CSV table of C-alpha atoms and ligand atoms in Angstrom, one decimal:
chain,number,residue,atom,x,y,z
A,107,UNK,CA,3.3,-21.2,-21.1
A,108,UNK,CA,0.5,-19.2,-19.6
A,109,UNK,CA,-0.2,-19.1,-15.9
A,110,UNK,CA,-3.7,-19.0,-14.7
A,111,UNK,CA,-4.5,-19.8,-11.1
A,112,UNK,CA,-7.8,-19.6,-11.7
A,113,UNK,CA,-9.1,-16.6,-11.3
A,114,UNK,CA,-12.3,-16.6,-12.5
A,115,UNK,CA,-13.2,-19.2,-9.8
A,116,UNK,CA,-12.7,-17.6,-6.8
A,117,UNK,CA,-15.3,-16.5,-4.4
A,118,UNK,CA,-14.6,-13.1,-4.0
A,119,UNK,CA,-17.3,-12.8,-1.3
A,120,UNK,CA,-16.1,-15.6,0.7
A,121,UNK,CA,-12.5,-14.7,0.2
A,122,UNK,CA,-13.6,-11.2,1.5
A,123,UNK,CA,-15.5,-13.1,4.8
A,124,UNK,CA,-12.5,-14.8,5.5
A,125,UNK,CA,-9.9,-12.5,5.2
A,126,UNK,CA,-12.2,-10.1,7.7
A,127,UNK,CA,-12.8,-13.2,10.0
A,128,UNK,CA,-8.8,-13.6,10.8
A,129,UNK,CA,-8.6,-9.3,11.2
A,130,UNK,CA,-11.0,-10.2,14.2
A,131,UNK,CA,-9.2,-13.3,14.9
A,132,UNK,CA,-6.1,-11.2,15.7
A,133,UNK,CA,-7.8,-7.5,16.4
A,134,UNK,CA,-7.9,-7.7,20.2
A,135,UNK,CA,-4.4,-9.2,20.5
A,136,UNK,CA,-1.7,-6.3,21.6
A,137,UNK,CA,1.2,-6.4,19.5
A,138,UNK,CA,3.8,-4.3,19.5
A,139,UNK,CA,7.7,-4.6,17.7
A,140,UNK,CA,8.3,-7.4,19.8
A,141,UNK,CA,6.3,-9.6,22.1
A,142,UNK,CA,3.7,-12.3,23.0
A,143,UNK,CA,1.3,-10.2,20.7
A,144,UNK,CA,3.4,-10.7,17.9
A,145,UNK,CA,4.5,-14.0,18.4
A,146,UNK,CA,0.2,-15.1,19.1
A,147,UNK,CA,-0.5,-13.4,15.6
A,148,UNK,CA,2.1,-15.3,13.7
A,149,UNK,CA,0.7,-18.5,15.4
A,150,UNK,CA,-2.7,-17.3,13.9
A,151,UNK,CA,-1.1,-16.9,10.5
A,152,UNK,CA,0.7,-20.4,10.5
A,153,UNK,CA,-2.2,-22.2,11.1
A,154,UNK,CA,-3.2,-21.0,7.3
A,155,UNK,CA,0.5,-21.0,5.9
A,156,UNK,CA,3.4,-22.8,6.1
A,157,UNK,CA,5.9,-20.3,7.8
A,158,UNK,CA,9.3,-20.0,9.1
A,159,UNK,CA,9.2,-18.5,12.8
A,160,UNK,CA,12.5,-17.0,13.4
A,161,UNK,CA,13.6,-15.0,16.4
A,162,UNK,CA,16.7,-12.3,16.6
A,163,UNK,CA,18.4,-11.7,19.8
A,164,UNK,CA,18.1,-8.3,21.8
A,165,UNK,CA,21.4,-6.5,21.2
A,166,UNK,CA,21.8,-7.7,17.5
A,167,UNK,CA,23.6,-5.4,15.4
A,168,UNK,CA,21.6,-4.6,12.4
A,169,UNK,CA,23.2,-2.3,9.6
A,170,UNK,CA,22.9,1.0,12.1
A,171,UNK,CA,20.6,-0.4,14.5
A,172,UNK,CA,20.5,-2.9,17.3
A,173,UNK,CA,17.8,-5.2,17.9
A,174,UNK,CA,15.7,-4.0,20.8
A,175,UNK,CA,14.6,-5.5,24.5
A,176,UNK,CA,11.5,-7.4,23.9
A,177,UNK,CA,8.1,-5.9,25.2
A,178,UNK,CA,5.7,-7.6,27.1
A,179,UNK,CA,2.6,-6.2,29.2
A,180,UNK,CA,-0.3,-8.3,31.1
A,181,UNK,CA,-2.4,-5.2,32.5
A,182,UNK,CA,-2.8,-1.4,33.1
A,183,UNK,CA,-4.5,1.3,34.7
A,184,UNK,CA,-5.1,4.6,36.0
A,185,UNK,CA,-7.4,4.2,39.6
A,186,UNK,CA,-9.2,7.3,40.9
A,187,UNK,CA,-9.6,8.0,44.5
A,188,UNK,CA,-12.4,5.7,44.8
A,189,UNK,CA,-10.5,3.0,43.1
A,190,UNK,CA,-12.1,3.0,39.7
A,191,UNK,CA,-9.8,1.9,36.7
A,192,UNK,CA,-10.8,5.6,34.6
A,193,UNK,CA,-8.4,4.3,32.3
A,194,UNK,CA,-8.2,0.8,31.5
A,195,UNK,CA,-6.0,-1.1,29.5
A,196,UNK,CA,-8.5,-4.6,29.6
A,197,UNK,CA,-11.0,-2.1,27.6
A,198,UNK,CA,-8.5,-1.1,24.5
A,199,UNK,CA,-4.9,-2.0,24.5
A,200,UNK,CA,-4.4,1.4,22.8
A,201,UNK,CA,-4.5,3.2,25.8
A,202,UNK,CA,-1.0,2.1,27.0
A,203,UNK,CA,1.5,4.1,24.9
A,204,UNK,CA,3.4,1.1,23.1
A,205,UNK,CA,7.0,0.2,24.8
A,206,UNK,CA,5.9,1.7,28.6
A,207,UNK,CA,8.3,1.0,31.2
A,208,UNK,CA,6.7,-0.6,34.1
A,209,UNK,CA,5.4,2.1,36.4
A,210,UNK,CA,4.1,1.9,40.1
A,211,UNK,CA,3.4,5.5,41.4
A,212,UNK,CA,0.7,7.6,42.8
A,213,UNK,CA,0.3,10.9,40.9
A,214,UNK,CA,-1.9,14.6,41.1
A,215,UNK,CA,-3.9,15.2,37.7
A,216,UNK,CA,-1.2,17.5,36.7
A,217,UNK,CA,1.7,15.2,37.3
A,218,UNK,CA,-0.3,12.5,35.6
A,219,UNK,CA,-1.3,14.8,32.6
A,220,UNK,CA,2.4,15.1,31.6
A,221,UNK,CA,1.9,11.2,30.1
A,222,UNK,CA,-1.4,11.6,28.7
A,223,UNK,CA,-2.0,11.6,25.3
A,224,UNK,CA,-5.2,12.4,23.2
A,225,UNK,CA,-6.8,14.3,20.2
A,226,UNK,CA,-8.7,17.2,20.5
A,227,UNK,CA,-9.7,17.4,17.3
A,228,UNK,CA,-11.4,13.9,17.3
A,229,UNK,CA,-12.1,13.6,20.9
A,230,UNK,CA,-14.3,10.5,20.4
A,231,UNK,CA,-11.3,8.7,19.7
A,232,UNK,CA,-8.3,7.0,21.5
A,233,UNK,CA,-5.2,7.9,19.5
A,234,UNK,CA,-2.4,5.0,19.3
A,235,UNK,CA,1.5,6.2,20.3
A,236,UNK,CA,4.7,4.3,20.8
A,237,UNK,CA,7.8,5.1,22.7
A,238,UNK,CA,10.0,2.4,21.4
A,239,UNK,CA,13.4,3.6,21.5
A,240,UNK,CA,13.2,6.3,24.6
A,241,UNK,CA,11.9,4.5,28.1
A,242,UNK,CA,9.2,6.0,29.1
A,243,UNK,CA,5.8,5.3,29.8
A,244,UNK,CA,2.3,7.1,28.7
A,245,UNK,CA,-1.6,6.4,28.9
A,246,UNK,CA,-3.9,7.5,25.3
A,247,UNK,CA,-7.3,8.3,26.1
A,248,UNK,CA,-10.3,10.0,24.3
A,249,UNK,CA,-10.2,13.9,24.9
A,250,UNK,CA,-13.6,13.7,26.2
A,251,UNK,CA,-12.5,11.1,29.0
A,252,UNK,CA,-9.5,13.6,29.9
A,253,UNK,CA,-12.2,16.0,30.2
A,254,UNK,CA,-13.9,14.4,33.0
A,255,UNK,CA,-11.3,13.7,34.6
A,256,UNK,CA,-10.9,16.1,38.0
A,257,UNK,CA,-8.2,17.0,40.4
A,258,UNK,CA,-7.1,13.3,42.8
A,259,UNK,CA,-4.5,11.1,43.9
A,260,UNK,CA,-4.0,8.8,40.6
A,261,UNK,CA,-2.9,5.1,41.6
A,262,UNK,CA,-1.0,4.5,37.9
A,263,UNK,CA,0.1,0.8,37.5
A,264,UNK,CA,1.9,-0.6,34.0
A,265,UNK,CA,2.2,-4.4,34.3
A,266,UNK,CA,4.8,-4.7,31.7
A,267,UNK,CA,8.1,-5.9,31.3
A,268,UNK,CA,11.0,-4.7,29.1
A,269,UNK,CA,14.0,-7.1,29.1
A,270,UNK,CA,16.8,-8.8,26.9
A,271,UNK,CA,14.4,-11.4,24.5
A,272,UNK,CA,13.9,-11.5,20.7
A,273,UNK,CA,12.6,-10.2,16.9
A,274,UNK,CA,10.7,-12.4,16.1
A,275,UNK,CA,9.4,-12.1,12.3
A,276,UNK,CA,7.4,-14.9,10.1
A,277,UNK,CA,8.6,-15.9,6.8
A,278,UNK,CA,6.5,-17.9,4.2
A,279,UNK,CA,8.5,-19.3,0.8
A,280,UNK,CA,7.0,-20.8,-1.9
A,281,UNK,CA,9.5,-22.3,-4.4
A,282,UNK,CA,8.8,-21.5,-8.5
A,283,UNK,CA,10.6,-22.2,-11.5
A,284,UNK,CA,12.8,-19.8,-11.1
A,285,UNK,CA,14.8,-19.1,-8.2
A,286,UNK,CA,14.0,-15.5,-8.8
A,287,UNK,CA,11.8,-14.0,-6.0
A,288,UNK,CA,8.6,-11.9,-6.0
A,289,UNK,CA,9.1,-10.3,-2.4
A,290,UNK,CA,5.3,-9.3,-0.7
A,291,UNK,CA,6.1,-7.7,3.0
A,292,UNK,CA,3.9,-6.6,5.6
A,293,UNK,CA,3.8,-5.2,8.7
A,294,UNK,CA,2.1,-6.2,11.8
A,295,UNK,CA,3.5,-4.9,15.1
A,296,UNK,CA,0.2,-2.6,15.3
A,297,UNK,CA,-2.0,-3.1,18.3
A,298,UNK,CA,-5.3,-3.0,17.9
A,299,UNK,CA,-5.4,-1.3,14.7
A,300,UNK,CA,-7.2,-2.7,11.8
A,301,UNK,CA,-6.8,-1.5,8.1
A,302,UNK,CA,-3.5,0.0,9.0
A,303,UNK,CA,-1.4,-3.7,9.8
A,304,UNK,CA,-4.3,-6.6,10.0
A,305,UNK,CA,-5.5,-5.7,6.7
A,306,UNK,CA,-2.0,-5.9,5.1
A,307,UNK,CA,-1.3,-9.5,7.2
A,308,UNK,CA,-4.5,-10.9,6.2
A,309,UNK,CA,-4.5,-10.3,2.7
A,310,UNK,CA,-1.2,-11.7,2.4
A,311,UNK,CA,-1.9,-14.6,4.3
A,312,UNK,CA,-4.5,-15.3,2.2
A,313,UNK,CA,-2.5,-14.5,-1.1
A,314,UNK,CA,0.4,-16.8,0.2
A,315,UNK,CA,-2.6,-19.6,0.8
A,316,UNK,CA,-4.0,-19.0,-2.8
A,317,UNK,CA,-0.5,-19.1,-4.4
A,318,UNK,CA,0.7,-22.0,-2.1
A,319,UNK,CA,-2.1,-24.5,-4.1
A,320,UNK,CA,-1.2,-23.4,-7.2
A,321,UNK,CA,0.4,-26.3,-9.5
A,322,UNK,CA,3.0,-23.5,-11.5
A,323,UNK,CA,4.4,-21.3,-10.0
A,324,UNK,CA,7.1,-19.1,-12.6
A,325,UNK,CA,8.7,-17.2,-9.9
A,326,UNK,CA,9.1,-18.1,-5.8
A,327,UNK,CA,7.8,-16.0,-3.2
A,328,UNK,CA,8.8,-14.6,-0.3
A,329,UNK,CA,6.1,-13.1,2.3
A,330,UNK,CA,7.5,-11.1,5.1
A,331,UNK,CA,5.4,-10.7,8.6
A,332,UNK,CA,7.5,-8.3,10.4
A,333,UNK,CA,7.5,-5.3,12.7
A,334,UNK,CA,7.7,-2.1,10.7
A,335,UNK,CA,11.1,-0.3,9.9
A,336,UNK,CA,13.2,-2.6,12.4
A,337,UNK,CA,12.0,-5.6,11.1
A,338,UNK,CA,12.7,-5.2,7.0
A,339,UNK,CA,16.5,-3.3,8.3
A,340,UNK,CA,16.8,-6.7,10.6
A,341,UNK,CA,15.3,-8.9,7.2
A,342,UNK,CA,17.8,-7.5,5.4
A,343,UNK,CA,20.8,-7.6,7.4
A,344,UNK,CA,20.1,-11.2,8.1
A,345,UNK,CA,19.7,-11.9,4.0
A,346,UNK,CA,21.8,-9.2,2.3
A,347,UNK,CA,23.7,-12.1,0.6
A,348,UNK,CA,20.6,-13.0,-1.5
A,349,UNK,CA,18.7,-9.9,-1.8
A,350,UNK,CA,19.7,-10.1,-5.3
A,351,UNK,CA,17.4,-12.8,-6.3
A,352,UNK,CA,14.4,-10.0,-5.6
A,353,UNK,CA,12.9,-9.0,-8.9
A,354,UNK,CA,9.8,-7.8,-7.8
A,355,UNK,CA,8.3,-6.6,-4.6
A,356,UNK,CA,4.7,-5.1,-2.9
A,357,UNK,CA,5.0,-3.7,0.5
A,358,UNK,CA,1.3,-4.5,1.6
A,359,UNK,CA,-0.8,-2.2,3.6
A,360,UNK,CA,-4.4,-0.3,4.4
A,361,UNK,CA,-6.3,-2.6,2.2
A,362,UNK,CA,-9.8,-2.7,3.6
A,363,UNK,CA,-10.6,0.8,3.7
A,364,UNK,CA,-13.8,2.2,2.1
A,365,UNK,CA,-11.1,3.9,-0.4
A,366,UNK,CA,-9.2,3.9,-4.3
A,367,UNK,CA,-6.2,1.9,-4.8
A,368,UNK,CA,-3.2,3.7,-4.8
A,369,UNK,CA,0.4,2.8,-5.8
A,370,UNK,CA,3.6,4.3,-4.6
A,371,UNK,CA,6.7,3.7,-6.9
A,372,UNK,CA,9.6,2.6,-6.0
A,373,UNK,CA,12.8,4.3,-6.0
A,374,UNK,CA,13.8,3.4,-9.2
A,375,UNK,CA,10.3,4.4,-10.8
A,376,UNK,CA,10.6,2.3,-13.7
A,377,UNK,CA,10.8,-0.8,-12.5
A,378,UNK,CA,8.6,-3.8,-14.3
A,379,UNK,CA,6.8,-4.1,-11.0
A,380,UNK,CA,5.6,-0.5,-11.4
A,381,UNK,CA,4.6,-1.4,-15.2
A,382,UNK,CA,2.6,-3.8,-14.2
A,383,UNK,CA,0.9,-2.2,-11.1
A,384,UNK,CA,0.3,0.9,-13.2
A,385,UNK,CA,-1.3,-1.5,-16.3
A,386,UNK,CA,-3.9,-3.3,-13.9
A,387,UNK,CA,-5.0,-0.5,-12.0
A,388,UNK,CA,-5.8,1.7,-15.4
A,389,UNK,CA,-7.4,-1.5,-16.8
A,390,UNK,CA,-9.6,-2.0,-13.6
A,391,UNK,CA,-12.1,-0.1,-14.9
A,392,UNK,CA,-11.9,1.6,-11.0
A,393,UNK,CA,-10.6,5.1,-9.9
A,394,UNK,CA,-7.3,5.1,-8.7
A,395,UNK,CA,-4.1,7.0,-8.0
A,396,UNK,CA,-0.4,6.8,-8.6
A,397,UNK,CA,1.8,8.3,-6.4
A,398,UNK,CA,6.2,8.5,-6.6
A,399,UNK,CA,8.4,7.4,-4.2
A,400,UNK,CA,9.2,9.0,-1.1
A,401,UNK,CA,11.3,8.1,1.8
A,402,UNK,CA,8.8,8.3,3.7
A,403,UNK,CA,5.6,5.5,4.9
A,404,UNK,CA,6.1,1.5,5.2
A,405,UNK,CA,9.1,-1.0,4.8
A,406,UNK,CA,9.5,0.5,0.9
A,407,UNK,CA,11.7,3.3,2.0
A,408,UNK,CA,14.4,0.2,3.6
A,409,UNK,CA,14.2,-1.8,1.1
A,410,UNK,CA,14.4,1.5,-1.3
A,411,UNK,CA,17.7,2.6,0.4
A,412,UNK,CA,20.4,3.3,-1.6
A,413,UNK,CA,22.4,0.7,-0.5
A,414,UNK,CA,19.8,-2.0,-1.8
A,415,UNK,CA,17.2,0.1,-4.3
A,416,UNK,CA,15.4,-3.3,-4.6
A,417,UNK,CA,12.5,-2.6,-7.0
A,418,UNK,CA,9.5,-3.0,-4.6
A,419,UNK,CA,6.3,-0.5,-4.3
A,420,UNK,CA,3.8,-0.3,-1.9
A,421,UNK,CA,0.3,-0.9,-3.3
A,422,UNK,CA,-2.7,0.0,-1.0
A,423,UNK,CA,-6.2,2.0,-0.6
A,424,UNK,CA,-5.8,5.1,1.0
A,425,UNK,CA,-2.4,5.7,2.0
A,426,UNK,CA,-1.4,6.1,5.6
A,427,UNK,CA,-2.2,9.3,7.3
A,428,UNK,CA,-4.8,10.4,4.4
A,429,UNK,CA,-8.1,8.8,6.2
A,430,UNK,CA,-9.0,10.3,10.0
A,431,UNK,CA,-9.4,6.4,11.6
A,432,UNK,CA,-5.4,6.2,11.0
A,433,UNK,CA,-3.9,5.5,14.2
A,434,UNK,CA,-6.9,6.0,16.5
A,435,UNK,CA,-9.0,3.7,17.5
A,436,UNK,CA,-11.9,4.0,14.7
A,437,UNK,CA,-9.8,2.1,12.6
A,438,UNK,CA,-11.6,-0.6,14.0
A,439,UNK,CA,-13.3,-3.9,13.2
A,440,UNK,CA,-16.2,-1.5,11.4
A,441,UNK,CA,-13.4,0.3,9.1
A,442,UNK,CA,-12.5,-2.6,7.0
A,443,UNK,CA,-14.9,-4.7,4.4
A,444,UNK,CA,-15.0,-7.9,3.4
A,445,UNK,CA,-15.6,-6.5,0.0
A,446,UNK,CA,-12.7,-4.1,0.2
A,447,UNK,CA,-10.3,-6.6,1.2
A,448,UNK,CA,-11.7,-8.9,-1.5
A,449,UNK,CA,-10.8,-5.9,-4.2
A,450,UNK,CA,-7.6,-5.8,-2.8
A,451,UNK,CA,-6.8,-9.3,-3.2
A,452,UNK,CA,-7.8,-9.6,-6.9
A,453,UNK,CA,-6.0,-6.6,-7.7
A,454,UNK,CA,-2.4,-8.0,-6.4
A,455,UNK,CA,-3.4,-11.0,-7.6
A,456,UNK,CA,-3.4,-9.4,-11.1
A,457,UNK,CA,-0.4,-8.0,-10.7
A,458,UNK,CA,1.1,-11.2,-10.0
A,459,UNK,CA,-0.5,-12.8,-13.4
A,460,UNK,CA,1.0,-9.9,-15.1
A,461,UNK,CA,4.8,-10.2,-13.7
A,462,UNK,CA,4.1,-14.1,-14.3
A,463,UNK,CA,3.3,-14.0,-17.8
A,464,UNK,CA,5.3,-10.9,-18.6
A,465,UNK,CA,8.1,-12.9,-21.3
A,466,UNK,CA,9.8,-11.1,-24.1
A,467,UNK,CA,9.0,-12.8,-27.5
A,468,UNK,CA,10.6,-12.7,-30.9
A,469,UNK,CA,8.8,-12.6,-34.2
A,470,UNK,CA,10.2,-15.5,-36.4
A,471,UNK,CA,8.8,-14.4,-39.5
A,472,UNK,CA,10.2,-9.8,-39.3
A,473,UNK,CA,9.8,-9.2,-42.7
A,474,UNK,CA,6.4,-8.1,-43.8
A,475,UNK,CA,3.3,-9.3,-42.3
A,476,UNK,CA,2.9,-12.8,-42.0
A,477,UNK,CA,-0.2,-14.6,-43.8
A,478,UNK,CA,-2.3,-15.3,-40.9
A,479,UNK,CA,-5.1,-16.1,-42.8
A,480,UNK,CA,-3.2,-19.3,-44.2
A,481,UNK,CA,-2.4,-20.2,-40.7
A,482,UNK,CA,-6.1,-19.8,-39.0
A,483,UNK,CA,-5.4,-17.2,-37.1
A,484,UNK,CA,-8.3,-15.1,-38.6
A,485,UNK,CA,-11.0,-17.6,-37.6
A,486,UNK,CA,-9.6,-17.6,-34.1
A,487,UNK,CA,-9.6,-13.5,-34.1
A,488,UNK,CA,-12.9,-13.8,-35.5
A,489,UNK,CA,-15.1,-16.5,-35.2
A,490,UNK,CA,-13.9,-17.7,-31.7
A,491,UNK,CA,-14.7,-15.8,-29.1
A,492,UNK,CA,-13.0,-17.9,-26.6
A,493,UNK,CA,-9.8,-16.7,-28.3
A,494,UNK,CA,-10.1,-13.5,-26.0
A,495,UNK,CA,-8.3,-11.4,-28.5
A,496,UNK,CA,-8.7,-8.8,-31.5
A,497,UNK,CA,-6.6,-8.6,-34.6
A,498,UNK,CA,-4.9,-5.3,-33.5
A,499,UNK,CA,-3.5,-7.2,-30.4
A,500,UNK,CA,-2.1,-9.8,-32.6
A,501,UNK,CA,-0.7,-7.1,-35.1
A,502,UNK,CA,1.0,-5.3,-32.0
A,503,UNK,CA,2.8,-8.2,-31.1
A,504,UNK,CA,3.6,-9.4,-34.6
A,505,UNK,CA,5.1,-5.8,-34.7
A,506,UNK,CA,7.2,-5.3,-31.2
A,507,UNK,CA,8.2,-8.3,-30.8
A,508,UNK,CA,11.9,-7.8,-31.6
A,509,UNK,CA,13.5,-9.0,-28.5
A,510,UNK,CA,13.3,-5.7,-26.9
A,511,UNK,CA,9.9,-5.6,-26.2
A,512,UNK,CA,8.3,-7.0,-23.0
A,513,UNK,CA,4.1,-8.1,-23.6
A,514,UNK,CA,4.2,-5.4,-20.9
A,515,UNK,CA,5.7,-3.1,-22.9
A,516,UNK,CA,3.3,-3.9,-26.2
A,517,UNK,CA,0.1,-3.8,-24.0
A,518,UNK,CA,1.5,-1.0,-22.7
A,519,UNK,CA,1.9,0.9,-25.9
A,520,UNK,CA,-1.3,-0.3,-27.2
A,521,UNK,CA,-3.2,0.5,-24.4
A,522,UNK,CA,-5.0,-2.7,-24.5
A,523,UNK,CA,-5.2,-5.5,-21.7
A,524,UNK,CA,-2.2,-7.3,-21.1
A,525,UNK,CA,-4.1,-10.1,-21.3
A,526,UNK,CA,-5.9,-9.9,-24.3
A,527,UNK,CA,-1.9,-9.7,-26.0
A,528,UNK,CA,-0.7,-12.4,-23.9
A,529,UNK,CA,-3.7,-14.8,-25.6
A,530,UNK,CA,-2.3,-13.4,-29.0
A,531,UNK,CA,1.6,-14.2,-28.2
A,532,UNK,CA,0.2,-17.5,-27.1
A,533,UNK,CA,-1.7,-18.3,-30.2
A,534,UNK,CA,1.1,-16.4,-32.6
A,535,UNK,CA,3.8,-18.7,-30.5
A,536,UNK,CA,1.6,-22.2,-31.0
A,537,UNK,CA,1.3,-21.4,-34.8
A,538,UNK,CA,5.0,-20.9,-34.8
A,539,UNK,CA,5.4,-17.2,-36.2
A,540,UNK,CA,7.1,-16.5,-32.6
A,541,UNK,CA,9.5,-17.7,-30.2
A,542,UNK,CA,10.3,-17.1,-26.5
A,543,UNK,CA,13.5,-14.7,-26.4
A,544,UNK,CA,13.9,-14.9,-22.7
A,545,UNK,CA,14.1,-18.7,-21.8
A,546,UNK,CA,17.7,-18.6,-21.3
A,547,UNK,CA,17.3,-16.1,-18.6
A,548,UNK,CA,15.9,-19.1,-16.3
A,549,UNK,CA,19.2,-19.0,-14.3
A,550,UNK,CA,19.7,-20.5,-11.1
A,551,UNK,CA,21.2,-18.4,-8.5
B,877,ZN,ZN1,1.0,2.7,11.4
């Protein structure tokens, strides 16, 4: 049984415009961990997807952490002497550090300066900060606005409020033949921050869309919108009890940037997932990079604790913290491509036709070469080009398919296309020399 989706008939450039249209859809929105913002983007996200809102209480115990008060904020400002906002939360919602306690108060520069925040080193730029688990409020600003800025009474005014509420996280499953899960997560409690976060939760809206009209489906899937860190330790407290269904999983992230894929690991390494991520980036005929775990970056290093060491990587362009526009504000609307994002989205989707067809397959006739010639294999390896396969693919699977071998594993060791020895295993199965070892593996539960 091969499983297609077809591919070949999608609109990359379309899919590209569309994906980019929702990251501007939800760019001026300010989210944060918890919140209106986050709640509003979800809203934009189910109108695409089915998805399951669900909201956590403030004071939840999860694993070693407690679900915090909810953030909300309507306005802020720093007023000069003469009145004039000089810094304005209306013009970028990055210039409120993230999780600021209201704040009334009239302050000298140098009082004031003590909640500042900026970057020399790229002083065109606002730089994005949170305070989420110490109260306290801030302002971010460009260095060259702090610049100007000269000794007065500062009128400083946060409009926010930061009170007992709710998690809230989206959830979007899509039933398969097996009740074993590919798990793709992503994180969008960013502000306005593009390719770090809105990349991530429009590529995955638009995977779960593509996926979602698909007639077969081999495995379900589970796609996680949730604040980062808190969100996947709250996921998983709430569903340690079925974790275990999780075969696979792709933390999703900075996937419009101008850059290579890369691929972190997971913990374990060798997991299938990080067979098949490694096969379709070397076979993308693109530069690209493999990197190991570490636990460090996204949502990979919770669900890569010890305590669950689910196999799920974290496949994106340039990884967080390697490109300057990372958490200031020139990761902007301009910093993400429609093409980009369309690369992205063929790439996981490759993955996913990898772990979908990736069945284990045993050779029904082990002793010698088969005939093929007497079974018309040769014409199809030679005369029908349709067949999409050589005669060396069909030998390699002939040859590994023992039972121990996944088509991973041969294209793998061959070093050629997974799919061109899928199309062999499929035409070696239909002229029975081979036989599915793994069908009694579709377990329920
Ligand atoms: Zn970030």
């Amino acid at each position: 049984m091969n499983i297609d989706w077809g591919e070949g008939s999608i609109d990359r450039d379309e899919m590209g415009r569309k994906m980019h249209a929702l990251i501007g859809e939800m760019y001026p929105l300010c989210r944060s961990i918890t919140g209106a913002g986050f709640r509003e983007t979800l809203s934009m996200v189910s109108r695409r997807i089915p998805l399951d809102i669900h909201e956590v209480p403030t004071g939840t115990p999860v694993f070693d952490w407690t679900v915090p008060k909810e953030w909300n904020i309507r306005d802020a400002y720093v007023k000069n002497g003469a009145g004039e906002r000089v810094i304005d939360f209306r013009k970028s919602n990055l210039h409120v550090v993230s999780y600021s306690i209201p704040v009334e108060a009239t302050l000298s520069l140098k009082e004031l300066k003590t909640h500042l925040f900026t970057l020399p080193e790229q002083p065109d730029r606002i730089p994005y900060r949170t305070a989420y688990y110490q109260e306290t409020w801030g302002f971010c600003l460009s260095h060259q606005e702090l610049l100007k800025m000269e000794e007065d009474r500062y009128k400083v005014r946060i409009d926010s409020s930061l009170e007992p509420g709710n998690l809230t996280y989206g959830e979007c499953y899509l039933s398969g033949e097996e009740e074993h899960e590919i798990l793709i997560s992503c994180h969008a409690c960013h502000p306005s921050l593009c390719n770090d976060n809105l990349s991530g939760v429009a590529m995955v809206t638009f995977l779960a869309k593509h996926l979602s009209a698909q007639p077969n489906r081999r495995y379900s899937y589970r796609f996680l919108f949730i604040p980062g860190t808190i969100g996947s330790i709250t996921w998983l407290s709430l569903n340690e009890d079925r974790v275990h269904r999780i075969r696979h999983g792709l933390v999703a992230a900075c996937l419009g940037d101008p850059g290579r894929m890369t691929y972190k690991k997971t913990r374990r390494g060798d997991a299938e997932i990080d067979k098949a991520v490694t096969h379709v980036l070397q076979h993308s005929g693109q530069d690209y990079e493999i990197l190991d775990f570490s636990p460090y970056g996204y949502d990979e290093r919770q669900y890569g604790s010890p305590g669950f060491n689910l196999p799920v990587g974290c496949l994106m362009r340039t990884p967080y913290g390697r490109y300057p526009e990372y958490h200031t504000s020139a990761d902007d609307l301009a910093f993400v491509s429609p093409a980009s994002l369309a690369d992205s989205f063929m790439q996981y989707l490759a993955v996913l036709r990898v772990l979908e067809n990736n069945r284990t397959y045993v050779n029904l006739n082990p002793k010698c070469e088969p005939q093929l010639g007497r079974r018309g294999l040769y014409r199809l390896m030679g005369g029908d080009r349709e067949a999409g396969f050589d005669q060396m693919s069909m030998l390699w699977v002939l040859n590994l398919s023992d039972g121990g071998h996944t088509l991973l594993d041969i294209a793998e060791r061959s070093g050629r296309p997974f799919a061109a020895i899928r199309r062999a295993a499929t035409a070696l199965q239909d002229s029975g020399l081979l036989q599915t070892a793994d069908n009694g593996n579709l377990l329920n539960g």
